[in-house]
Amino acid sequence: MQKRTYILSLLFLSLCGIVVAQETDDIGTETVTVVKPYSPTVSDAFKIKSAPNLNDSIVLQKKKIDYSIFSVPVASTFTPAKGKASGVERTPAPTLYNSYASVGLGNYNNALVDVYTSREFNRGEDLLDFGLSHHSSRGDLDSTPLETDFYNTKLNASYAKKDRYMDWGASIGLQHQLYNWYGIENGAFDEATVAAMDEQQNYFNAEAKAHLNMEDSFFKTGNILLRRFWDATESGENRVVVNPTLELPITEELVTISAKLDYVNGNFKNASLNNTANDSEINYSHFQAGVSPSLLILRDDLTVNLGANFVYGLDTENSESNFYIYPAVTASYRLLDETVIAYGGIEGELKQNSYHDFVMDNPYVSPTLNVMPTDRQYEGYLGLKGQLTSNIGYNIKGSYTAENMRPLFFLNPENLFRDDEKSYYYGNSFQVFYDDVKTLGVFGELNVDVNRNFSLGVNAEFYDYDTETDNPAWNLPTIKGSLFMDYQINDQWYFGANLFYVGERDDLVSQATVGAEPFEFPSTVVTLDSFFDANAHAGYHINEQLSVFVKASNIANSDYQRWANFRVQGFQALAGVSYKFDF
């Protein structure tokens, strides 16, 4: 008992001493400065080479168990549903027909007929085409006492064959045109004189063409034209044109050599209307042989074609010949990809004129022409073209052209001394006058594809002419412009329109005098007013094969003169039907 008391006393005294020490002792504060910074080190890790043995009787031991399976067949009535692929809606391909026919009738007894058919053989390697077109009018004009009928009928047939290495083809064409020299105003001549006039002219054309194109060969293309052209006054013309082309690759460049043989000869049974007596014929015959080598250079965005045109011209009727050298240099450079492309060039040629080409330009010429080639010394031009946006394209060009012997049309003199079979000597037909002309021109064009169904285009041309004779550039306008629009409204309806403007032109009215030169004839310069013409068409597809259409011409009902004293028909409307089929 005493021993326990002693021990408790001792513990009590010790606790009291500790409490007293905490209350009375103050050890103070000191600053410890570490002289050497602490530099820890990392010891290499070591790997235990052997796993320790675990000797523990508490760990449970795995007991081996044997399984056995007793299979019992079970009947199943489950049938999985078949999967169905998701369908994609496709636009059906349009049905193509190999034949087409269209017929239309309108006021002024206007008629329009178009028939076309195409047949393929040998899996598309052989193609045979036939086409027939006819446009005519039998209406009269109040401004003239003469007939104003016209006909234009064409028949074409062609055959083409294409295989892996070449394609070739041939075609024949026949054409008949009827026009009247009706350029006489009411009251210009008495009724007896008018009644005795035979103002009708007929043109006939027969031609054959052939072409050959080859792949992987130095000989690339070849074209041949054979043409016979004649009229109702026993005038006739023959023409042959042969045009082969070779391509020779040299290192990384391409050399192209084009050759041309062009021969035209013809005869007019009547003398020029500048002669008061019809006592001679007009014969002409011209041959050209030319070669045009060129070197094509492609460098990134730059394309340059360096060439020249060497031509030998022979006037076989007069035994005169000349040798001509013309430039043939063109270049283009992409300034901003497809947005801005700069282009330019300087080119020239000896242009072969013909009676056929003059009639295509002006069907009211007289069969008393002087046919000569045009020496187009050069045409220099610079321009910019490209895409302003993905659907807006533009083209701007400035040019300067120098031509010798350029053909211009103006009225034949009124020559009442003549009594030719046809009545084209009353100042109601046109002759060809050759002049040296220098032309400064500016051209601008803008095309807009609003969407895939609507397109719009506009262009304008401005010209300034300088002639060697100081005469006006006869019947050449200084301003021309046009606008066109096509709109596919929906699958059935479509609409289109075109408008064109032609500025003022100058012509010459004169009267033949016995014993005088043509420049001495009493004459007056007349200025033809500018004119604006608007045309439109619309159609409706009843089904894939049958359509109806309507066309309107000269909507403003203007009686403007395209050529002096030759007024046009007023407002014209024509309606028709077209049908596509397999033949």
GROMACS .gro file of C-alpha atoms in nm, residues 298-534:
model
  237
  298LEU     CA    1   0.363   2.753 -12.234
  299ARG     CA    2   0.517   2.892 -11.913
  300ASP     CA    3   0.302   2.866 -11.600
  301ASP     CA    4   0.041   3.140 -11.647
  302LEU     CA    5   0.187   3.264 -11.978
  303THR     CA    6   0.087   3.136 -12.322
  304VAL     CA    7   0.260   3.272 -12.632
  305ASN     CA    8   0.208   3.173 -12.994
  306LEU     CA    9   0.482   3.305 -13.222
  307GLY     CA   10   0.412   3.272 -13.592
  308ALA     CA   11   0.390   3.428 -13.934
  309ASN     CA   12   0.169   3.392 -14.239
  310PHE     CA   13   0.337   3.364 -14.581
  311VAL     CA   14   0.098   3.394 -14.877
  312TYR     CA   15   0.145   3.392 -15.251
  313GLY     CA   16  -0.147   3.554 -15.433
  314LEU     CA   17  -0.208   3.520 -15.805
  315ASP     CA   18  -0.466   3.703 -16.014
  316THR     CA   19  -0.482   3.453 -16.299
  317GLU     CA   20  -0.728   3.663 -16.501
  318ASN     CA   21  -0.487   3.958 -16.521
  319SER     CA   22  -0.161   3.761 -16.479
  320GLU     CA   23  -0.058   3.955 -16.171
  321SER     CA   24   0.097   3.810 -15.856
  322ASN     CA   25   0.223   3.928 -15.519
  323PHE     CA   26   0.392   3.778 -15.214
  324TYR     CA   27   0.269   3.877 -14.868
  325ILE     CA   28   0.410   3.830 -14.519
  326TYR     CA   29   0.174   3.879 -14.225
  327PRO     CA   30   0.233   3.863 -13.851
  328ALA     CA   31   0.063   3.591 -13.647
  329VAL     CA   32   0.154   3.652 -13.283
  330THR     CA   33  -0.084   3.602 -12.990
  331ALA     CA   34  -0.030   3.590 -12.614
  332SER     CA   35  -0.227   3.561 -12.291
  333TYR     CA   36  -0.128   3.590 -11.926
  334ARG     CA   37  -0.329   3.503 -11.615
  335LEU     CA   38  -0.289   3.801 -11.385
  336LEU     CA   39  -0.531   3.670 -11.120
  337ASP     CA   40  -0.609   3.305 -11.200
  338GLU     CA   41  -0.940   3.306 -11.388
  339THR     CA   42  -1.042   3.650 -11.261
  340VAL     CA   43  -0.818   3.864 -11.484
  341ILE     CA   44  -0.656   3.732 -11.801
  342ALA     CA   45  -0.468   3.976 -12.022
  343TYR     CA   46  -0.443   3.889 -12.391
  344GLY     CA   47  -0.327   4.049 -12.711
  345GLY     CA   48  -0.193   3.985 -13.055
  346ILE     CA   49  -0.115   4.112 -13.401
  347GLU     CA   50  -0.240   3.914 -13.700
  348GLY     CA   51  -0.293   3.958 -14.073
  349GLU     CA   52  -0.420   3.769 -14.376
  350LEU     CA   53  -0.498   3.782 -14.745
  351LYS     CA   54  -0.874   3.737 -14.733
  352GLN     CA   55  -1.031   3.567 -15.032
  353ASN     CA   56  -1.354   3.743 -15.127
  354SER     CA   57  -1.624   3.573 -15.334
  355TYR     CA   58  -1.966   3.636 -15.487
  356HIS     CA   59  -2.112   3.380 -15.245
  357ASP     CA   60  -1.979   3.566 -14.941
  358PHE     CA   61  -2.103   3.902 -15.070
  359VAL     CA   62  -2.453   3.760 -15.114
  360MET     CA   63  -2.447   3.620 -14.759
  361ASP     CA   64  -2.365   3.972 -14.632
  362ASN     CA   65  -2.603   4.160 -14.861
  363PRO     CA   66  -2.850   3.961 -15.077
  364TYR     CA   67  -2.944   4.275 -15.273
  365VAL     CA   68  -2.614   4.311 -15.460
  366SER     CA   69  -2.632   4.321 -15.837
  367PRO     CA   70  -2.475   4.043 -16.052
  368THR     CA   71  -2.224   4.296 -16.184
  369LEU     CA   72  -1.952   4.287 -15.916
  370ASN     CA   73  -1.577   4.319 -15.924
  371VAL     CA   74  -1.441   4.044 -15.696
  372MET     CA   75  -1.093   4.097 -15.550
  373PRO     CA   76  -0.910   3.978 -15.236
  374THR     CA   77  -0.857   4.201 -14.932
  375ASP     CA   78  -0.507   4.266 -14.803
  376ARG     CA   79  -0.561   4.273 -14.428
  377GLN     CA   80  -0.216   4.400 -14.335
  378TYR     CA   81  -0.256   4.366 -13.961
  379GLU     CA   82  -0.499   4.375 -13.673
  380GLY     CA   83  -0.344   4.461 -13.339
  381TYR     CA   84  -0.552   4.413 -13.026
  382LEU     CA   85  -0.523   4.413 -12.647
  383GLY     CA   86  -0.784   4.302 -12.399
  384LEU     CA   87  -0.883   4.173 -12.060
  385LYS     CA   88  -1.121   3.887 -11.992
  386GLY     CA   89  -1.212   3.660 -11.706
  387GLN     CA   90  -1.467   3.585 -11.436
  388LEU     CA   91  -1.570   3.860 -11.194
  389THR     CA   92  -1.752   3.593 -10.993
  390SER     CA   93  -1.830   3.229 -11.057
  391ASN     CA   94  -2.129   3.328 -11.272
  392ILE     CA   95  -2.023   3.662 -11.426
  393GLY     CA   96  -1.780   3.673 -11.717
  394TYR     CA   97  -1.646   3.974 -11.905
  395ASN     CA   98  -1.436   4.062 -12.209
  396ILE     CA   99  -1.295   4.404 -12.301
  397LYS     CA  100  -1.087   4.459 -12.613
  398GLY     CA  101  -0.935   4.747 -12.804
  399SER     CA  102  -0.812   4.701 -13.162
  400TYR     CA  103  -0.656   4.880 -13.457
  401THR     CA  104  -0.684   4.735 -13.809
  402ALA     CA  105  -0.526   4.835 -14.138
  403GLU     CA  106  -0.684   4.693 -14.456
  404ASN     CA  107  -0.620   4.751 -14.823
  405MET     CA  108  -0.900   4.685 -15.071
  406ARG     CA  109  -1.170   4.640 -14.808
  407PRO     CA  110  -1.508   4.581 -14.978
  408LEU     CA  111  -1.785   4.828 -14.889
  409PHE     CA  112  -2.145   4.824 -15.012
  410PHE     CA  113  -2.328   5.124 -15.151
  411LEU     CA  114  -2.615   5.173 -15.398
  412ASN     CA  115  -2.562   5.126 -15.767
  413PRO     CA  116  -2.637   5.440 -15.967
  414GLU     CA  117  -2.975   5.473 -16.128
  415ASN     CA  118  -2.887   5.371 -16.483
  416LEU     CA  119  -3.190   5.409 -16.709
  417PHE     CA  120  -2.971   5.358 -17.017
  418ARG     CA  121  -2.958   4.986 -16.941
  419ASP     CA  122  -3.219   4.728 -17.037
  420ASP     CA  123  -3.081   4.417 -16.861
  421GLU     CA  124  -3.307   4.115 -16.828
  422LYS     CA  125  -3.343   4.169 -16.453
  423SER     CA  126  -3.448   4.505 -16.309
  424TYR     CA  127  -3.160   4.588 -16.075
  425TYR     CA  128  -3.051   4.910 -16.252
  426TYR     CA  129  -3.312   5.149 -16.103
  427GLY     CA  130  -3.093   5.240 -15.807
  428ASN     CA  131  -3.236   4.941 -15.621
  429SER     CA  132  -2.927   4.720 -15.593
  430PHE     CA  133  -2.579   4.745 -15.442
  431GLN     CA  134  -2.227   4.737 -15.576
  432VAL     CA  135  -1.894   4.666 -15.405
  433PHE     CA  136  -1.653   4.956 -15.362
  434TYR     CA  137  -1.296   4.885 -15.249
  435ASP     CA  138  -1.119   5.130 -15.021
  436ASP     CA  139  -0.817   5.130 -14.791
  437VAL     CA  140  -0.959   5.153 -14.439
  438LYS     CA  141  -0.800   5.193 -14.098
  439THR     CA  142  -1.032   5.106 -13.811
  440LEU     CA  143  -1.004   5.185 -13.442
  441GLY     CA  144  -1.240   4.968 -13.239
  442VAL     CA  145  -1.349   4.908 -12.881
  443PHE     CA  146  -1.547   4.601 -12.779
  444GLY     CA  147  -1.706   4.510 -12.445
  445GLU     CA  148  -1.905   4.205 -12.339
  446LEU     CA  149  -2.065   4.087 -12.015
  447ASN     CA  150  -2.225   3.745 -11.958
  448VAL     CA  151  -2.421   3.655 -11.645
  449ASP     CA  152  -2.541   3.308 -11.551
  450VAL     CA  153  -2.790   3.398 -11.280
  451ASN     CA  154  -2.849   3.028 -11.222
  452ARG     CA  155  -2.850   2.713 -11.429
  453ASN     CA  156  -3.184   2.816 -11.584
  454PHE     CA  157  -3.130   3.188 -11.646
  455SER     CA  158  -2.853   3.347 -11.854
  456LEU     CA  159  -2.809   3.707 -11.964
  457GLY     CA  160  -2.557   3.874 -12.195
  458VAL     CA  161  -2.485   4.220 -12.332
  459ASN     CA  162  -2.218   4.354 -12.568
  460ALA     CA  163  -2.132   4.681 -12.739
  461GLU     CA  164  -1.894   4.785 -13.019
  462PHE     CA  165  -1.760   5.129 -13.110
  463TYR     CA  166  -1.566   5.203 -13.429
  464ASP     CA  167  -1.389   5.495 -13.592
  465TYR     CA  168  -1.300   5.466 -13.961
  466ASP     CA  169  -1.036   5.641 -14.168
  467THR     CA  170  -1.057   5.583 -14.546
  468GLU     CA  171  -0.793   5.651 -14.809
  469THR     CA  172  -1.048   5.820 -15.040
  470ASP     CA  173  -1.183   6.043 -14.759
  471ASN     CA  174  -1.528   5.901 -14.832
  472PRO     CA  175  -1.742   5.768 -14.549
  473ALA     CA  176  -1.701   5.400 -14.468
  474TRP     CA  177  -2.013   5.314 -14.667
  475ASN     CA  178  -2.283   5.130 -14.470
  476LEU     CA  179  -2.055   5.063 -14.173
  477PRO     CA  180  -2.208   5.173 -13.839
  478THR     CA  181  -1.995   5.336 -13.573
  479ILE     CA  182  -2.198   5.181 -13.289
  480LYS     CA  183  -2.347   4.835 -13.253
  481GLY     CA  184  -2.490   4.660 -12.950
  482SER     CA  185  -2.698   4.359 -12.853
  483LEU     CA  186  -2.858   4.197 -12.553
  484PHE     CA  187  -2.983   3.841 -12.517
  485MET     CA  188  -3.162   3.646 -12.246
  486ASP     CA  189  -3.263   3.282 -12.201
  487TYR     CA  190  -3.481   3.165 -11.914
  488GLN     CA  191  -3.595   2.810 -11.843
  489ILE     CA  192  -3.891   2.897 -11.620
  490ASN     CA  193  -3.968   2.536 -11.521
  491ASP     CA  194  -3.971   2.194 -11.680
  492GLN     CA  195  -4.247   2.301 -11.921
  493TRP     CA  196  -4.205   2.673 -11.988
  494TYR     CA  197  -3.910   2.854 -12.145
  495PHE     CA  198  -3.856   3.210 -12.264
  496GLY     CA  199  -3.592   3.402 -12.456
  497ALA     CA  200  -3.533   3.747 -12.599
  498ASN     CA  201  -3.271   3.934 -12.799
  499LEU     CA  202  -3.240   4.302 -12.873
  500PHE     CA  203  -2.993   4.472 -13.102
  501TYR     CA  204  -2.903   4.827 -13.191
  502VAL     CA  205  -2.727   4.954 -13.506
  503GLY     CA  206  -2.609   5.312 -13.536
  504GLU     CA  207  -2.625   5.549 -13.831
  505ARG     CA  208  -2.472   5.452 -14.167
  506ASP     CA  209  -2.391   5.650 -14.480
  507ASP     CA  210  -2.485   5.556 -14.835
  508LEU     CA  211  -2.462   5.718 -15.177
  509VAL     CA  212  -2.747   5.790 -15.418
  510SER     CA  213  -2.628   5.869 -15.772
  511GLN     CA  214  -2.736   5.873 -16.136
  512ALA     CA  215  -2.532   5.742 -16.429
  513THR     CA  216  -2.436   5.986 -16.704
  514VAL     CA  217  -2.317   5.898 -17.053
  515GLY     CA  218  -1.946   5.961 -17.105
  516ALA     CA  219  -1.875   6.040 -16.738
  517GLU     CA  220  -1.662   5.857 -16.486
  518PRO     CA  221  -1.842   5.712 -16.180
  519PHE     CA  222  -1.694   5.975 -15.948
  520GLU     CA  223  -1.840   6.241 -16.180
  521PHE     CA  224  -2.198   6.111 -16.153
  522PRO     CA  225  -2.442   6.347 -15.981
  523SER     CA  226  -2.465   6.202 -15.631
  524THR     CA  227  -2.588   6.270 -15.279
  525VAL     CA  228  -2.473   6.120 -14.952
  526VAL     CA  229  -2.767   5.995 -14.744
  527THR     CA  230  -2.757   5.898 -14.379
  528LEU     CA  231  -2.964   5.604 -14.265
  529ASP     CA  232  -3.118   5.638 -13.921
  530SER     CA  233  -3.005   5.415 -13.641
  531PHE     CA  234  -3.249   5.144 -13.542
  532PHE     CA  235  -3.339   4.925 -13.250
  533ASP     CA  236  -3.496   4.582 -13.297
  534ALA     CA  237  -3.646   4.358 -13.028
   0.00000   0.00000   0.00000
